[in-house]
CSV table of C-alpha atoms in Angstrom, one decimal:
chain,number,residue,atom,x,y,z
Y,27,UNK,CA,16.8,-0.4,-3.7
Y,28,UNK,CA,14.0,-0.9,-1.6
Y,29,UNK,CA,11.1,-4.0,-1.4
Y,30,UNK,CA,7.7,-3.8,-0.5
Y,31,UNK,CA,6.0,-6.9,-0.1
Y,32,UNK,CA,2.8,-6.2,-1.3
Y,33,UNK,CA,0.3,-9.3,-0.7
Y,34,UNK,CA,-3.1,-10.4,-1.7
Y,35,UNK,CA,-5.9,-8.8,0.3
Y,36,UNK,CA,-7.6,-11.8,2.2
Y,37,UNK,CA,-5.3,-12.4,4.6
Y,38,UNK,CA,-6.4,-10.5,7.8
Y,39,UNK,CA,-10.0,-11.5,6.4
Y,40,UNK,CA,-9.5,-15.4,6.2
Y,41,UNK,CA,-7.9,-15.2,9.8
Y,42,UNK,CA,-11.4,-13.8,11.4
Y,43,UNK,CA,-13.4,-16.8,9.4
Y,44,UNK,CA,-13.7,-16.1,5.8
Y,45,UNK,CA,-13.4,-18.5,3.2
Y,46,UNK,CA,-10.8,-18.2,0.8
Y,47,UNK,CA,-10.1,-19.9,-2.8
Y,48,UNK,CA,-6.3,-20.0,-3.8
Y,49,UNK,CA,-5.9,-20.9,-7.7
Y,50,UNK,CA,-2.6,-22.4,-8.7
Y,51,UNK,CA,-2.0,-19.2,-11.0
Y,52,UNK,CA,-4.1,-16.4,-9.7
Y,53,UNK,CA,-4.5,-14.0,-6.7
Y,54,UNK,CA,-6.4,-15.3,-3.7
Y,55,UNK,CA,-10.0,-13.9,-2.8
Y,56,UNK,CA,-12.6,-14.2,-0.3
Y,57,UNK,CA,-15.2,-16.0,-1.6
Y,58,UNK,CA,-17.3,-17.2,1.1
Y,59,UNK,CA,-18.2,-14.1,3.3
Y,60,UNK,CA,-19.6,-14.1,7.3
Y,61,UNK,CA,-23.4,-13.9,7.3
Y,62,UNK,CA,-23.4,-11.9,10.8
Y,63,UNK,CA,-21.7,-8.9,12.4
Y,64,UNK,CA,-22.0,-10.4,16.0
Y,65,UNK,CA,-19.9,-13.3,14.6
Y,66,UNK,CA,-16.7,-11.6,14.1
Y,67,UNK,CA,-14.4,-13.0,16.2
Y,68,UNK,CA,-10.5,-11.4,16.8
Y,69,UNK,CA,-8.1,-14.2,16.9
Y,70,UNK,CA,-4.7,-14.5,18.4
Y,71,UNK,CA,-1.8,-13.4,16.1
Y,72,UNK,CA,0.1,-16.3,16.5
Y,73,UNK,CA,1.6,-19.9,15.0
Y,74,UNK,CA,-1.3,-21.2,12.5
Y,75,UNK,CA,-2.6,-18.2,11.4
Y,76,UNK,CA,-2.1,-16.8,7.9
Y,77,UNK,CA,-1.3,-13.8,9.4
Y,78,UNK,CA,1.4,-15.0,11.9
Y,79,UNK,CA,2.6,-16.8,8.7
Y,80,UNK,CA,3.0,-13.7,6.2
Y,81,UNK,CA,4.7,-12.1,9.5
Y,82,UNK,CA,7.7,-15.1,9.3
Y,83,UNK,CA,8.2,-14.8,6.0
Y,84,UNK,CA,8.3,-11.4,5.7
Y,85,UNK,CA,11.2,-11.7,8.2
Y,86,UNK,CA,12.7,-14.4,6.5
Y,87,UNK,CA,12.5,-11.3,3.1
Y,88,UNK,CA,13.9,-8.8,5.3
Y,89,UNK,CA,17.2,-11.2,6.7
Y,90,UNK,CA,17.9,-12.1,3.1
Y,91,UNK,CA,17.6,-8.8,1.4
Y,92,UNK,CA,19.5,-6.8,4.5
Y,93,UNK,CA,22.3,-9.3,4.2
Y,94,UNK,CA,22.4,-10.0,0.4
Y,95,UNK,CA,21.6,-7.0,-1.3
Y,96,UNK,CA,21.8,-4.6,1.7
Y,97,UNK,CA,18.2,-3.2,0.8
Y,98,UNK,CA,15.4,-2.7,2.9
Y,99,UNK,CA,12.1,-4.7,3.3
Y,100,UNK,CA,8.9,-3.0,4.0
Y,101,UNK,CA,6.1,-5.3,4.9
Y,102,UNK,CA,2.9,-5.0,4.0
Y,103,UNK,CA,-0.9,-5.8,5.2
Y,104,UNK,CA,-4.7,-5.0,5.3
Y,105,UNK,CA,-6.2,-1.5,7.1
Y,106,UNK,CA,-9.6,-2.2,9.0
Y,107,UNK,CA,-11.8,-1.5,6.6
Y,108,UNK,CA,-10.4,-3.3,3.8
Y,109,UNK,CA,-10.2,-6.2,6.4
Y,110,UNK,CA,-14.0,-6.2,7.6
Y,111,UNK,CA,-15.2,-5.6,3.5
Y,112,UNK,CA,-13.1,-8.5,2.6
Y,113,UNK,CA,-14.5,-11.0,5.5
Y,114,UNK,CA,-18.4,-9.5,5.4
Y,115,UNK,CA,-18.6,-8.8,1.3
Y,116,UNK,CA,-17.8,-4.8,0.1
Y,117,UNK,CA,-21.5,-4.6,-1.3
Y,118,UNK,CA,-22.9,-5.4,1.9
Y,119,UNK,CA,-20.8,-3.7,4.3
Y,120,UNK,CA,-20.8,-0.7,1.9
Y,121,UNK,CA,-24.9,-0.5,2.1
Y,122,UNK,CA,-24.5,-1.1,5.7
Y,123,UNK,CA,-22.9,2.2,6.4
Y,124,UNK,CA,-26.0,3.9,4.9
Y,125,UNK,CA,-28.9,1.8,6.6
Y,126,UNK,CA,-27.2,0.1,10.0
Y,127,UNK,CA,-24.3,2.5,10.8
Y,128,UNK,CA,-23.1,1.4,14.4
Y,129,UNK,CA,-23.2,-2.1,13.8
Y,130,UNK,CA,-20.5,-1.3,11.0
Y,131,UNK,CA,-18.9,0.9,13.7
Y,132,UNK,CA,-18.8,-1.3,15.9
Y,133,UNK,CA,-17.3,-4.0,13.5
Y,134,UNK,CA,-14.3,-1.5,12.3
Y,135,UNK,CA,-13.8,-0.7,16.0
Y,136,UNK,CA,-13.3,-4.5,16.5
Y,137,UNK,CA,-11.5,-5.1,13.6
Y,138,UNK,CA,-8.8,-2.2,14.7
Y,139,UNK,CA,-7.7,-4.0,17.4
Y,140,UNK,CA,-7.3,-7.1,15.2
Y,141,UNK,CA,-5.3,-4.3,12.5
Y,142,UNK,CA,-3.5,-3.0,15.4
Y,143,UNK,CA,-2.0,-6.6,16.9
Y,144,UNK,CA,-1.0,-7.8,13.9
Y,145,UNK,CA,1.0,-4.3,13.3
Y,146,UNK,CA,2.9,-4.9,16.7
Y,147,UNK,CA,3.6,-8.4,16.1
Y,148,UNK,CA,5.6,-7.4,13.1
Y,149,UNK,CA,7.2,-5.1,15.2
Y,150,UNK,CA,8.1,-7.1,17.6
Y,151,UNK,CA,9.6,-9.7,15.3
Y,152,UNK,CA,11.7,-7.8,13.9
Y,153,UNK,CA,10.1,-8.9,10.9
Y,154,UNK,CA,10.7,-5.4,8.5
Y,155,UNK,CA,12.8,-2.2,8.6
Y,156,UNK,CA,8.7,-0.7,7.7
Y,157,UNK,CA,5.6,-1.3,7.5
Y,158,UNK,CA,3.1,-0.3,4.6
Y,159,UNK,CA,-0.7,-0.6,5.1
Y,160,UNK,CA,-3.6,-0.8,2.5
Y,161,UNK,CA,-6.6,1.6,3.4
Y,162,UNK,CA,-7.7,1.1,-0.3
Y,163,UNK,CA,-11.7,2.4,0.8
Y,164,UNK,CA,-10.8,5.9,1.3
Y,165,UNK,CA,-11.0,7.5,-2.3
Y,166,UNK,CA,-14.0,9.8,-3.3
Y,167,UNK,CA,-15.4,6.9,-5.9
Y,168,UNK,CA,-16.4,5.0,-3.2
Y,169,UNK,CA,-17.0,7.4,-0.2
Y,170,UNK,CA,-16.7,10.9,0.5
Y,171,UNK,CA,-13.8,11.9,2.6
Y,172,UNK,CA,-16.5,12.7,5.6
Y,173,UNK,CA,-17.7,9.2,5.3
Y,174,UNK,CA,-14.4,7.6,5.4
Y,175,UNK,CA,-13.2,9.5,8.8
Y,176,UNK,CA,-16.5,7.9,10.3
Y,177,UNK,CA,-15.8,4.8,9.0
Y,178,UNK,CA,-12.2,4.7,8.8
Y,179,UNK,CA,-10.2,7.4,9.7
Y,180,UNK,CA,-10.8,8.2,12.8
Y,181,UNK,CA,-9.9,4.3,14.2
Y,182,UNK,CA,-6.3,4.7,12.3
Y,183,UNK,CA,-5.9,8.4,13.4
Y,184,UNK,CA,-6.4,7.9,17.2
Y,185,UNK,CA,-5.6,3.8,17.1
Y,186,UNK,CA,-3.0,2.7,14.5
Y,187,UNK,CA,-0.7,5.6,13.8
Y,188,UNK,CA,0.2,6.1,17.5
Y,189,UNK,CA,1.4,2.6,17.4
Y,190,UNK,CA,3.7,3.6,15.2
Y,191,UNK,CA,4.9,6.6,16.5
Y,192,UNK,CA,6.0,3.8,20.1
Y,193,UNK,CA,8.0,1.7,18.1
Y,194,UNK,CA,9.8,5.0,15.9
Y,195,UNK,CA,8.1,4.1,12.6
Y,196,UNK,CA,6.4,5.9,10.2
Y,197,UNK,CA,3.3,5.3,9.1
Y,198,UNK,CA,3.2,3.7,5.2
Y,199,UNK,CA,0.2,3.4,3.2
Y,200,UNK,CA,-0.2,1.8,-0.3
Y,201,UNK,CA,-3.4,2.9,-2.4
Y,202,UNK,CA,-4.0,1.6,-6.0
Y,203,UNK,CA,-7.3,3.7,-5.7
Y,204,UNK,CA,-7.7,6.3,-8.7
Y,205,UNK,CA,-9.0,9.1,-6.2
Y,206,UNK,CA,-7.5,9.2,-3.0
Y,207,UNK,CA,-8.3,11.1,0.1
Y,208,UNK,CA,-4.3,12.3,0.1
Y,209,UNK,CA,-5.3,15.1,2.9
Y,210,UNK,CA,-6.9,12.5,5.3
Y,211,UNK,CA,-4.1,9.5,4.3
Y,212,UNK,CA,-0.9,12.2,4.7
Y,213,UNK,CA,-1.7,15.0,6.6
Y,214,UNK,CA,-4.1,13.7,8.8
Y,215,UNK,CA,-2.1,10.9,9.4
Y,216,UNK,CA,1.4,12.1,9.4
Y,217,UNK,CA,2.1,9.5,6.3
Y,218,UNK,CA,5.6,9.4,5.8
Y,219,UNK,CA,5.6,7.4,2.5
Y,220,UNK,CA,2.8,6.8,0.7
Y,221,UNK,CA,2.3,4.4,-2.4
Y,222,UNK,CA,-0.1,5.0,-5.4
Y,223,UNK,CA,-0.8,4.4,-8.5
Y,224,UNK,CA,-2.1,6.9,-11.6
Y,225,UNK,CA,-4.6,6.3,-14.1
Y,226,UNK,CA,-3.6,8.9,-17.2
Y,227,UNK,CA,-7.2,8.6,-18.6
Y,228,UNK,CA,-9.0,9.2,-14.7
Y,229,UNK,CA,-7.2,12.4,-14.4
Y,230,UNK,CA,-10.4,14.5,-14.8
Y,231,UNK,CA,-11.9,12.3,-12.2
Y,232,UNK,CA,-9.1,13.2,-9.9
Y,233,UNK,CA,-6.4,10.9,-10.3
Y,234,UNK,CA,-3.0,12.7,-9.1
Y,235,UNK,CA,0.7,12.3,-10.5
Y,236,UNK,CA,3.8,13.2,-9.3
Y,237,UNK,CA,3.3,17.2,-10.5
Y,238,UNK,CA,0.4,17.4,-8.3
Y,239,UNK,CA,1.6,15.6,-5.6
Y,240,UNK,CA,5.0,16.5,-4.6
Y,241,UNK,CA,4.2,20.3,-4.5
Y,242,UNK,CA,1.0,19.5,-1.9
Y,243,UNK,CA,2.8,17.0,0.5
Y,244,UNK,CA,6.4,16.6,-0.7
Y,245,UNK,CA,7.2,18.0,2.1
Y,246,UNK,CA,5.9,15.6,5.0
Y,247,UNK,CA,5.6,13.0,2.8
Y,248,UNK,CA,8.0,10.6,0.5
Y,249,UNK,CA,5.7,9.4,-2.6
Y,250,UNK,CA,6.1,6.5,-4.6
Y,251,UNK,CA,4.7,5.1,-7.8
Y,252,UNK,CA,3.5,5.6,-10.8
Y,253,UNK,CA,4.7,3.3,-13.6
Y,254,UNK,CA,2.0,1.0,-14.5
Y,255,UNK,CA,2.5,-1.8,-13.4
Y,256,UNK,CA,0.5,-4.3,-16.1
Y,257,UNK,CA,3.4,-3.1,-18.6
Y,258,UNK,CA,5.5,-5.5,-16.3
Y,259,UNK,CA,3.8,-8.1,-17.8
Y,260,UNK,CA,5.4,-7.8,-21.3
Y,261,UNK,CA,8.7,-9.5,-21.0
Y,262,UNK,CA,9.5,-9.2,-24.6
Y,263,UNK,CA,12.3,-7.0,-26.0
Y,264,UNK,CA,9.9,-4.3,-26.7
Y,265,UNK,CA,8.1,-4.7,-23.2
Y,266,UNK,CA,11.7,-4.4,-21.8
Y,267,UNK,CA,12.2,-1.5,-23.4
Y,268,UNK,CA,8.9,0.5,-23.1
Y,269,UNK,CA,9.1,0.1,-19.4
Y,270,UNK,CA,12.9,1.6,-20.0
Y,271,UNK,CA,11.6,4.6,-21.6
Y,272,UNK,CA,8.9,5.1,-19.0
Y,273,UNK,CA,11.4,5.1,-16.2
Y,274,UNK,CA,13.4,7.2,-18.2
Y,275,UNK,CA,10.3,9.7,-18.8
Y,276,UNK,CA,9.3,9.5,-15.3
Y,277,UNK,CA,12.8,10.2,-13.6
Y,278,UNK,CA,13.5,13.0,-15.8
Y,279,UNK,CA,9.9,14.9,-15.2
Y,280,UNK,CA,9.8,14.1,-11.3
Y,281,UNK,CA,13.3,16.0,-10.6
Y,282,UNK,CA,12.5,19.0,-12.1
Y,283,UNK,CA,9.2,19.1,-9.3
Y,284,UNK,CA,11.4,18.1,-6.6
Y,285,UNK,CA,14.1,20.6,-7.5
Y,286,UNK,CA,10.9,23.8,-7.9
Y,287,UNK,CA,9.9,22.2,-4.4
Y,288,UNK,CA,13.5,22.8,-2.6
Y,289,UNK,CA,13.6,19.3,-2.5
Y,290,UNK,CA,16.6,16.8,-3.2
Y,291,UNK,CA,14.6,13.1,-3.2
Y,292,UNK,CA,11.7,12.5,-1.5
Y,293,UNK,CA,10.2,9.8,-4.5
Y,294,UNK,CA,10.6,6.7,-4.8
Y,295,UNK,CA,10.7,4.9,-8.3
Y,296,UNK,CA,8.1,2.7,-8.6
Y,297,UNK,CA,5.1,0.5,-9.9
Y,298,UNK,CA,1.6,1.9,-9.1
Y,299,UNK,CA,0.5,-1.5,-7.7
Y,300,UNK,CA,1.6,-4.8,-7.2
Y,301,UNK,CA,3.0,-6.6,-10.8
Y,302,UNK,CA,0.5,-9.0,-11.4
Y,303,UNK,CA,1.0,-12.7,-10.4
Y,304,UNK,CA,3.3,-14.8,-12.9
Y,305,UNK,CA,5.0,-11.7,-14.2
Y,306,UNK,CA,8.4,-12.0,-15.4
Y,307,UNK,CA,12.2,-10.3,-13.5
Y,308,UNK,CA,13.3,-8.9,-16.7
Y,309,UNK,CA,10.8,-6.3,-17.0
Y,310,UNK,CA,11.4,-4.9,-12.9
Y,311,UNK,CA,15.4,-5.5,-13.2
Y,312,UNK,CA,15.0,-2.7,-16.7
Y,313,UNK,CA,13.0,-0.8,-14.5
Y,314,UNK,CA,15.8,-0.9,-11.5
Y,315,UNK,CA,18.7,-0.6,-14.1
Y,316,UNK,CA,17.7,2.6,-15.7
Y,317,UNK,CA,17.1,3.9,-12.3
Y,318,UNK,CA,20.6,3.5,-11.2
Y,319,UNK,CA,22.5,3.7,-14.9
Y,320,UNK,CA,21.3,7.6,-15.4
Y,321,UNK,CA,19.4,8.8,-11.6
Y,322,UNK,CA,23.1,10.0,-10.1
Y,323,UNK,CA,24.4,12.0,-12.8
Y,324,UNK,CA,20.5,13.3,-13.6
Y,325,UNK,CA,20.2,14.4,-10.2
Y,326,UNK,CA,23.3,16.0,-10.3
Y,327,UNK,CA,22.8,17.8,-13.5
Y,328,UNK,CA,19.0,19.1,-12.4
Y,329,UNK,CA,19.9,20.2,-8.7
Y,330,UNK,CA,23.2,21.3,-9.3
């Protein structure tokens, strides 16, 4: 077993000034955005931010699950972009790369030093066995992969990763985007595990699956995903048990790949995204039960 803590998106936002609305039964957003670049302000990652708090409880997560279930915890927040779109407004930020380049430049720079503290301070607390980040801008629906080195890419490449490397971590990323830059998130990057979702009906648009991933980057990279993860929501007895036969359907296709790959793991069974606020533990335990009732004796039988 293995957690990821996987977190609404305004946190590293509301930290550098951005208003944020937090409904009794829904997700948090930004809602009221900066109005000026020059504004943007890095705080210190420390006791009173929202950011300093997400880091305690993730360690809190991570005592409780090493001890009690013996599973690991890997924490989760915001990439640079995704942080300065969330405080400044995506539609504004995402014209702004067109008309003012630098001063968005300028911002992201900024902003990876903010990115790049709060990664530390994680590490330094102890507060995960890994860290997963969300760089949910780089997919070609939004930008082409050119655009998102400029804007992106670059800052994590020569900034972020090598963090990681000092403190013997690999470098995580979660994407729920339907058409990821994979050769700029995991090769560029040296992504060890990498988190995604797939959209069945988006596959001519260029959303990947297990078959198409695993043979391109199975080798440097662990991936993880795919089962949807609004089926979660269903808690009845035929919820439970369509999420059981998807498990089931997905295990016994991704072996095969692995196996053609000279590969023994590398995947991790998994939602594509984060299971929706409210929804139920029946659904994710049938998920984790299948997983361990037939995955030993499955692997056995496919890789001999």
């Amino acid at each position: 077993d293995m957690f990821v803590g996987l977190v609404d998106l305004s946190i590293t936002s509301s930290d550098l000034g951005c208003d944020i609305s937090i409904p009794d039964e829904d997700t948090p957003a930004s809602v009221g955005h900066l109005d000026d670049y020059e504004k943007i302000e890095i705080p210190e990652v420390k006791e009173g931010t929202r950011i300093y708090e997400l880091i305690q409880a993730s360690k809190l997560a991570k005592e409780k699950l090493n001890k009690g279930l013996n599973a690991p915890f890997v924490a989760f927040h915001e990439g640079p972009l995704l942080t300065l779109t969330q405080l400044m407004g995506a539609d504004r930020v995402l014209m702004d790369m067109k008309t003012n380049p630098d001063v968005v430049l300028d911002a992201v720079d900024k902003i990876t030093d903010f990115v790049c503290d709060i990664s530390e301070k994680f590490f330094e607390e102890d507060a995960c066995d890994g860290l997963c980040i969300d760089n949910l801008w780089s997919n070609n629906v939004i930008m082409s992969e050119d655009d998102y080195w400029k804007f992106e890419g670059k800052f994590v490449k020569d900034r972020h990763v090598p963090l990681f490397e000092k403190y013997n971590q690999p470098y995580m990323i979660h994407s729920c985007a339907d058409h990821v830059h994979f050769d700029t998130q995991i090769k560029k990057f040296g992504t060890g595990l990498f988190s995604y979702a797939y959209y069945p009906k988006l596959r001519h648009k260029g959303s990947k699956n297990y078959a198409d991933l695993i043979p391109k980057y199975g080798d440097m990279c662990c991936m993880m995903g795919e089962v949807d993860p609004i089926k979660f929501m269903d808690h009845s007895s035929e919820g439970v048990q369509a999420i059981e036969n998807d498990t089931e359907e997905l295990l016994k296709s991704v072996l095969p790949v692995l196996k053609e790959n000279g590969l023994q793991s590398k995947y991790v069974m998994s939602s594509g995204c984060e299971i929706p606020p409210g929804g139920p533990l029946n659904t994710v335990k049938a998920m984790v039960d299948v997983v361990k009732k037939i995955g030993p004796d499955l692997q056995k039988e496919t890789m001999g």
